Amino acid sequence: MKEPEQKLVVPNGWLEALVRKLRVQGTRVLAPVERDGAVDFREINSADEMAANYVNTRVPLKEILFPRTETILEFDQPSGGDVVFSGVEANAAPTIVIGARPCDLSAIGVLDTVFNWDYHDTFYGQRRANTTFVGVACREADGNCFCGSVAGGAGENEGSDVFVRPTADGALLEIMTERGKKLAQSIDDAAPAAGKEEPLPVAATEERFDVEKIKGWLDDHFDDDFWLDVSLKCLGCGACSYLCPTCHCFDIVDESDWRGGERRRNWDCCSFALFTLHTSGHNPRPDQQSRCRNRLMHKFKYFVERFGRRACVGCGRCIRVCGAGQNIVNVLIDITRAEAATSGSA
Amino acid sequence: MPASTDQAIDYLPYKMRVEKITEETPDVTTLKLLFDDHQQAEKFTFKAGQFGLYSVFGYGEATFCIASSPTRKGYIECSVKRAGRVTQALHSLLEGDTIGFRGPYGNCFPVDEMKGRNILFVGGGIGLAPVRSVIWNCLDRRDEFGDITICYGARTVDDLVYKEELKEWEGRDDINTIFTVDPGGETPDWSGKVGFVPTVLGEAKISSDNAVCILCGPPIMIKFTLPVLVDTHGFAKENVITTLENRMKCGVGKCGRCNVGNKYVCKDGPVFTCAEIEEMPPEY
């Protein structure tokens, strides 16, 4: 939890007024919208379009900053041999995202690290600079949410530009960043918080395993039959990675016809056999067992060692989407049990 | 963690022109590439061991080391074995054609730290490409280094790359050379050795005193050569330096596929000592 720069109270109806104002200004507004039974971030013109009750969107927030496919250069081959190519601008229209969940916002911190830890990725960076996130505390969780075990939980404000805590007659707004302050200027009827506001209770997300124990076991169990067991339930379809808010692996491919085309960046997944396959035929991660291990190790060990934070935020999407019933919480519980057994401190 | 850069990356390659194509073997070709933009050519620098992504538009990008020496300015060379889609497209190019190149990326061989030391270069097959960059780098600054030995082998005489340069090195009196081909790969007029690189290296008189070894080749060769270097010739694993070649897409630590444990081959490598590699999980 971070201390907000500023706290404001707003009455019911504030969101409707804000969306109207932003749209009049021509600002792009994205919010969770239910369509064909799924809630996803879509452009809205009015707050009425927003989904009334949703635990979380189907596709995570990452798609707004890091689209599943995007053109990174265009080329043309007007005459034999010569090629004309040029870069493209990222589609980075100023955007306000309303209704993001704390887990997904926490995941943006992971993406910020990946796309900036060394070289600064211009496509990601341009969108990031032009996007303001309005997070909302979760009043409901489902059985697959586990943010309370790996991240800050349902009321975590870190990562938001403005964080909304609903109250009985409106909301308490926590203004977290400069971008948030700028957005707050468009919010009518906002008054400084007196400190007596009582936000409605957030969803309970109890701690289901001790995440601190996980890395210790991973450190010592690269070679273990455990990974074979885990992999037997993995189809290698990649759905978990596509919907994971922190998974960021991508492929770069050319798509063209005889005259020209474009180079695209597409989401990719470490569960795929082709992901690491060398042209020679050699594959450093030749089986599903080694690929499952890499995915989990990356989230709970490698990323921690490298960047000082976990790459899992407990959104539960991988559990909801898995066609084979793979459940990362159960895998992590198994690891903590194995750890307790080996350390003898059950 | 290597020092991070403040550079932006937009994945836009340099435009390069194929100046010269050399058929090294039936399936290996060396491309000499010139920058289309003279200003880019003047600004471009790299170090031996660094790599880049070469692209044939419409086919995609592929990763190769820069096979020329940083002491030879104004152009780069890459040697490509025909194996997949992009390498096939690179083999189909004609002189004058345009390709993309982005780089240089990754770390480099510690050439400056090798000053005053004896150097043993060991290469197998197309693995001579990254080694060649260091060899010419050292030969162009010959008086800064001690004894130089080049041990190189391929499956057959036909499969030896850089044949003209091998002759040149063999003819110089300031380099020791050991060239070999696998048993059965020799021709009637082959004057070099016959035997696998580890075997030939094991029989050679090599001193590890004040020496460093640069070793590149197929994984199977490295596997059998390392014990020869360490046990027979007494090299410390810290002094045996090689490159890893995991598949890459971005080259700059983002696309997520070249990792070996918590190391990114594209950022922490591709150059590693064998001591460092021993600490990694075996995913390379």
PDB file of C-alpha atoms in Angstrom, chain A residues 226-340:
ATOM      1  CA  PHE A 226       7.676 -32.954  -9.433  1.00  0.00           C
ATOM      2  CA  TRP A 227       8.033 -31.219 -12.799  1.00  0.00           C
ATOM      3  CA  LEU A 228       7.006 -34.324 -14.678  1.00  0.00           C
ATOM      4  CA  ASP A 229       3.879 -34.548 -12.514  1.00  0.00           C
ATOM      5  CA  VAL A 230       3.059 -30.907 -13.194  1.00  0.00           C
ATOM      6  CA  SER A 231       3.634 -31.304 -16.923  1.00  0.00           C
ATOM      7  CA  LEU A 232       1.338 -34.300 -17.267  1.00  0.00           C
ATOM      8  CA  LYS A 233      -1.547 -31.894 -16.793  1.00  0.00           C
ATOM      9  CA  CYS A 234      -0.239 -29.410 -19.370  1.00  0.00           C
ATOM     10  CA  LEU A 235      -1.430 -29.469 -22.965  1.00  0.00           C
ATOM     11  CA  GLY A 236       1.133 -26.834 -23.947  1.00  0.00           C
ATOM     12  CA  CYS A 237      -1.637 -24.708 -25.446  1.00  0.00           C
ATOM     13  CA  GLY A 238      -0.349 -21.418 -24.048  1.00  0.00           C
ATOM     14  CA  ALA A 239      -3.744 -20.124 -22.884  1.00  0.00           C
ATOM     15  CA  CYS A 240      -2.363 -19.461 -19.386  1.00  0.00           C
ATOM     16  CA  SER A 241       0.396 -17.248 -20.794  1.00  0.00           C
ATOM     17  CA  TYR A 242      -1.885 -15.376 -23.163  1.00  0.00           C
ATOM     18  CA  LEU A 243      -4.148 -14.421 -20.289  1.00  0.00           C
ATOM     19  CA  CYS A 244      -1.381 -13.893 -17.752  1.00  0.00           C
ATOM     20  CA  PRO A 245      -1.018 -10.194 -16.919  1.00  0.00           C
ATOM     21  CA  THR A 246       2.752 -10.491 -16.436  1.00  0.00           C
ATOM     22  CA  CYS A 247       3.672 -12.882 -19.278  1.00  0.00           C
ATOM     23  CA  HIS A 248       5.444 -10.774 -21.858  1.00  0.00           C
ATOM     24  CA  CYS A 249       7.261 -13.156 -24.202  1.00  0.00           C
ATOM     25  CA  PHE A 250       6.954 -12.220 -27.829  1.00  0.00           C
ATOM     26  CA  ASP A 251       7.857 -13.378 -31.291  1.00  0.00           C
ATOM     27  CA  ILE A 252       8.900 -11.180 -34.209  1.00  0.00           C
ATOM     28  CA  VAL A 253       7.772 -12.343 -37.647  1.00  0.00           C
ATOM     29  CA  ASP A 254       7.504 -10.972 -41.174  1.00  0.00           C
ATOM     30  CA  GLU A 255       4.221 -11.142 -43.022  1.00  0.00           C
ATOM     31  CA  SER A 256       4.332 -10.301 -46.674  1.00  0.00           C
ATOM     32  CA  ASP A 257       3.153 -10.843 -50.183  1.00  0.00           C
ATOM     33  CA  TRP A 258       5.372 -10.714 -53.251  1.00  0.00           C
ATOM     34  CA  ARG A 259       5.724  -6.955 -53.129  1.00  0.00           C
ATOM     35  CA  GLY A 260       5.859  -5.876 -49.527  1.00  0.00           C
ATOM     36  CA  GLY A 261       4.677  -6.473 -46.044  1.00  0.00           C
ATOM     37  CA  GLU A 262       5.275  -5.790 -42.411  1.00  0.00           C
ATOM     38  CA  ARG A 263       7.232  -7.031 -39.455  1.00  0.00           C
ATOM     39  CA  ARG A 264       4.996  -7.823 -36.510  1.00  0.00           C
ATOM     40  CA  ARG A 265       5.467  -8.509 -32.856  1.00  0.00           C
ATOM     41  CA  ASN A 266       3.114 -11.171 -31.505  1.00  0.00           C
ATOM     42  CA  TRP A 267       2.540 -12.624 -28.066  1.00  0.00           C
ATOM     43  CA  ASP A 268       4.399 -15.878 -27.631  1.00  0.00           C
ATOM     44  CA  CYS A 269       4.611 -18.466 -24.883  1.00  0.00           C
ATOM     45  CA  CYS A 270       7.369 -20.481 -23.216  1.00  0.00           C
ATOM     46  CA  SER A 271       5.046 -23.514 -23.100  1.00  0.00           C
ATOM     47  CA  PHE A 272       5.320 -23.951 -26.852  1.00  0.00           C
ATOM     48  CA  ALA A 273       7.828 -26.502 -28.154  1.00  0.00           C
ATOM     49  CA  LEU A 274       8.950 -24.158 -30.947  1.00  0.00           C
ATOM     50  CA  PHE A 275       9.691 -21.350 -28.504  1.00  0.00           C
ATOM     51  CA  THR A 276      13.294 -22.330 -27.867  1.00  0.00           C
ATOM     52  CA  LEU A 277      13.898 -24.692 -30.815  1.00  0.00           C
ATOM     53  CA  HIS A 278      17.210 -24.005 -32.546  1.00  0.00           C
ATOM     54  CA  THR A 279      17.369 -24.158 -36.333  1.00  0.00           C
ATOM     55  CA  SER A 280      19.775 -27.067 -35.944  1.00  0.00           C
ATOM     56  CA  GLY A 281      17.020 -29.131 -34.329  1.00  0.00           C
ATOM     57  CA  HIS A 282      18.513 -28.842 -30.848  1.00  0.00           C
ATOM     58  CA  ASN A 283      16.033 -27.684 -28.206  1.00  0.00           C
ATOM     59  CA  PRO A 284      17.280 -26.487 -24.808  1.00  0.00           C
ATOM     60  CA  ARG A 285      13.824 -27.138 -23.324  1.00  0.00           C
ATOM     61  CA  PRO A 286      12.881 -30.257 -25.272  1.00  0.00           C
ATOM     62  CA  ASP A 287       9.863 -31.493 -23.297  1.00  0.00           C
ATOM     63  CA  GLN A 288       6.758 -30.137 -21.581  1.00  0.00           C
ATOM     64  CA  GLN A 289       8.338 -30.888 -18.244  1.00  0.00           C
ATOM     65  CA  SER A 290      11.211 -28.462 -18.809  1.00  0.00           C
ATOM     66  CA  ARG A 291       8.850 -25.860 -20.252  1.00  0.00           C
ATOM     67  CA  CYS A 292       6.442 -26.028 -17.283  1.00  0.00           C
ATOM     68  CA  ARG A 293       9.414 -25.757 -14.985  1.00  0.00           C
ATOM     69  CA  ASN A 294      10.726 -22.701 -16.786  1.00  0.00           C
ATOM     70  CA  ARG A 295       7.355 -20.963 -16.601  1.00  0.00           C
ATOM     71  CA  LEU A 296       7.050 -21.432 -12.865  1.00  0.00           C
ATOM     72  CA  MET A 297      10.745 -20.821 -12.165  1.00  0.00           C
ATOM     73  CA  HIS A 298      10.596 -17.638 -14.177  1.00  0.00           C
ATOM     74  CA  LYS A 299       7.710 -16.271 -12.160  1.00  0.00           C
ATOM     75  CA  PHE A 300       8.884 -17.301  -8.694  1.00  0.00           C
ATOM     76  CA  LYS A 301      12.659 -17.570  -8.942  1.00  0.00           C
ATOM     77  CA  TYR A 302      14.417 -16.129 -12.012  1.00  0.00           C
ATOM     78  CA  PHE A 303      12.453 -12.888 -12.092  1.00  0.00           C
ATOM     79  CA  VAL A 304      12.906 -12.471  -8.335  1.00  0.00           C
ATOM     80  CA  GLU A 305      16.661 -12.985  -8.608  1.00  0.00           C
ATOM     81  CA  ARG A 306      16.917 -10.669 -11.530  1.00  0.00           C
ATOM     82  CA  PHE A 307      14.551  -7.867 -10.670  1.00  0.00           C
ATOM     83  CA  GLY A 308      13.612  -8.287  -7.016  1.00  0.00           C
ATOM     84  CA  ARG A 309       9.940  -9.051  -7.514  1.00  0.00           C
ATOM     85  CA  ARG A 310       7.702 -11.964  -8.394  1.00  0.00           C
ATOM     86  CA  ALA A 311       6.084 -12.211 -11.810  1.00  0.00           C
ATOM     87  CA  CYS A 312       2.753 -13.532 -10.503  1.00  0.00           C
ATOM     88  CA  VAL A 313       0.030 -11.297  -9.111  1.00  0.00           C
ATOM     89  CA  GLY A 314      -2.623 -13.849  -8.201  1.00  0.00           C
ATOM     90  CA  CYS A 315      -5.292 -12.868 -10.747  1.00  0.00           C
ATOM     91  CA  GLY A 316      -6.274 -16.520 -11.216  1.00  0.00           C
ATOM     92  CA  ARG A 317      -6.841 -16.272 -14.983  1.00  0.00           C
ATOM     93  CA  CYS A 318      -4.550 -19.221 -15.730  1.00  0.00           C
ATOM     94  CA  ILE A 319      -6.719 -21.382 -13.478  1.00  0.00           C
ATOM     95  CA  ARG A 320     -10.002 -20.193 -15.002  1.00  0.00           C
ATOM     96  CA  VAL A 321      -8.846 -20.713 -18.573  1.00  0.00           C
ATOM     97  CA  CYS A 322      -6.980 -24.022 -18.352  1.00  0.00           C
ATOM     98  CA  GLY A 323      -8.737 -26.700 -20.353  1.00  0.00           C
ATOM     99  CA  ALA A 324      -6.953 -29.454 -18.445  1.00  0.00           C
ATOM    100  CA  GLY A 325      -7.681 -28.188 -14.956  1.00  0.00           C
ATOM    101  CA  GLN A 326      -4.136 -27.148 -14.121  1.00  0.00           C
ATOM    102  CA  ASN A 327      -4.280 -25.052 -10.965  1.00  0.00           C
ATOM    103  CA  ILE A 328      -1.233 -22.985 -10.088  1.00  0.00           C
ATOM    104  CA  VAL A 329      -2.446 -22.496  -6.525  1.00  0.00           C
ATOM    105  CA  ASN A 330      -2.447 -26.240  -5.977  1.00  0.00           C
ATOM    106  CA  VAL A 331       0.994 -26.483  -7.552  1.00  0.00           C
ATOM    107  CA  LEU A 332       2.282 -23.763  -5.237  1.00  0.00           C
ATOM    108  CA  ILE A 333       0.634 -25.382  -2.210  1.00  0.00           C
ATOM    109  CA  ASP A 334       2.322 -28.656  -3.183  1.00  0.00           C
ATOM    110  CA  ILE A 335       5.647 -26.860  -3.334  1.00  0.00           C
ATOM    111  CA  THR A 336       5.206 -25.314   0.120  1.00  0.00           C
ATOM    112  CA  ARG A 337       4.309 -28.771   1.484  1.00  0.00           C
ATOM    113  CA  ALA A 338       7.365 -30.288  -0.162  1.00  0.00           C
ATOM    114  CA  GLU A 339       9.439 -27.471   1.254  1.00  0.00           C
ATOM    115  CA  ALA A 340       8.057 -28.076   4.734  1.00  0.00           C
TER     116      ALA A 340
END
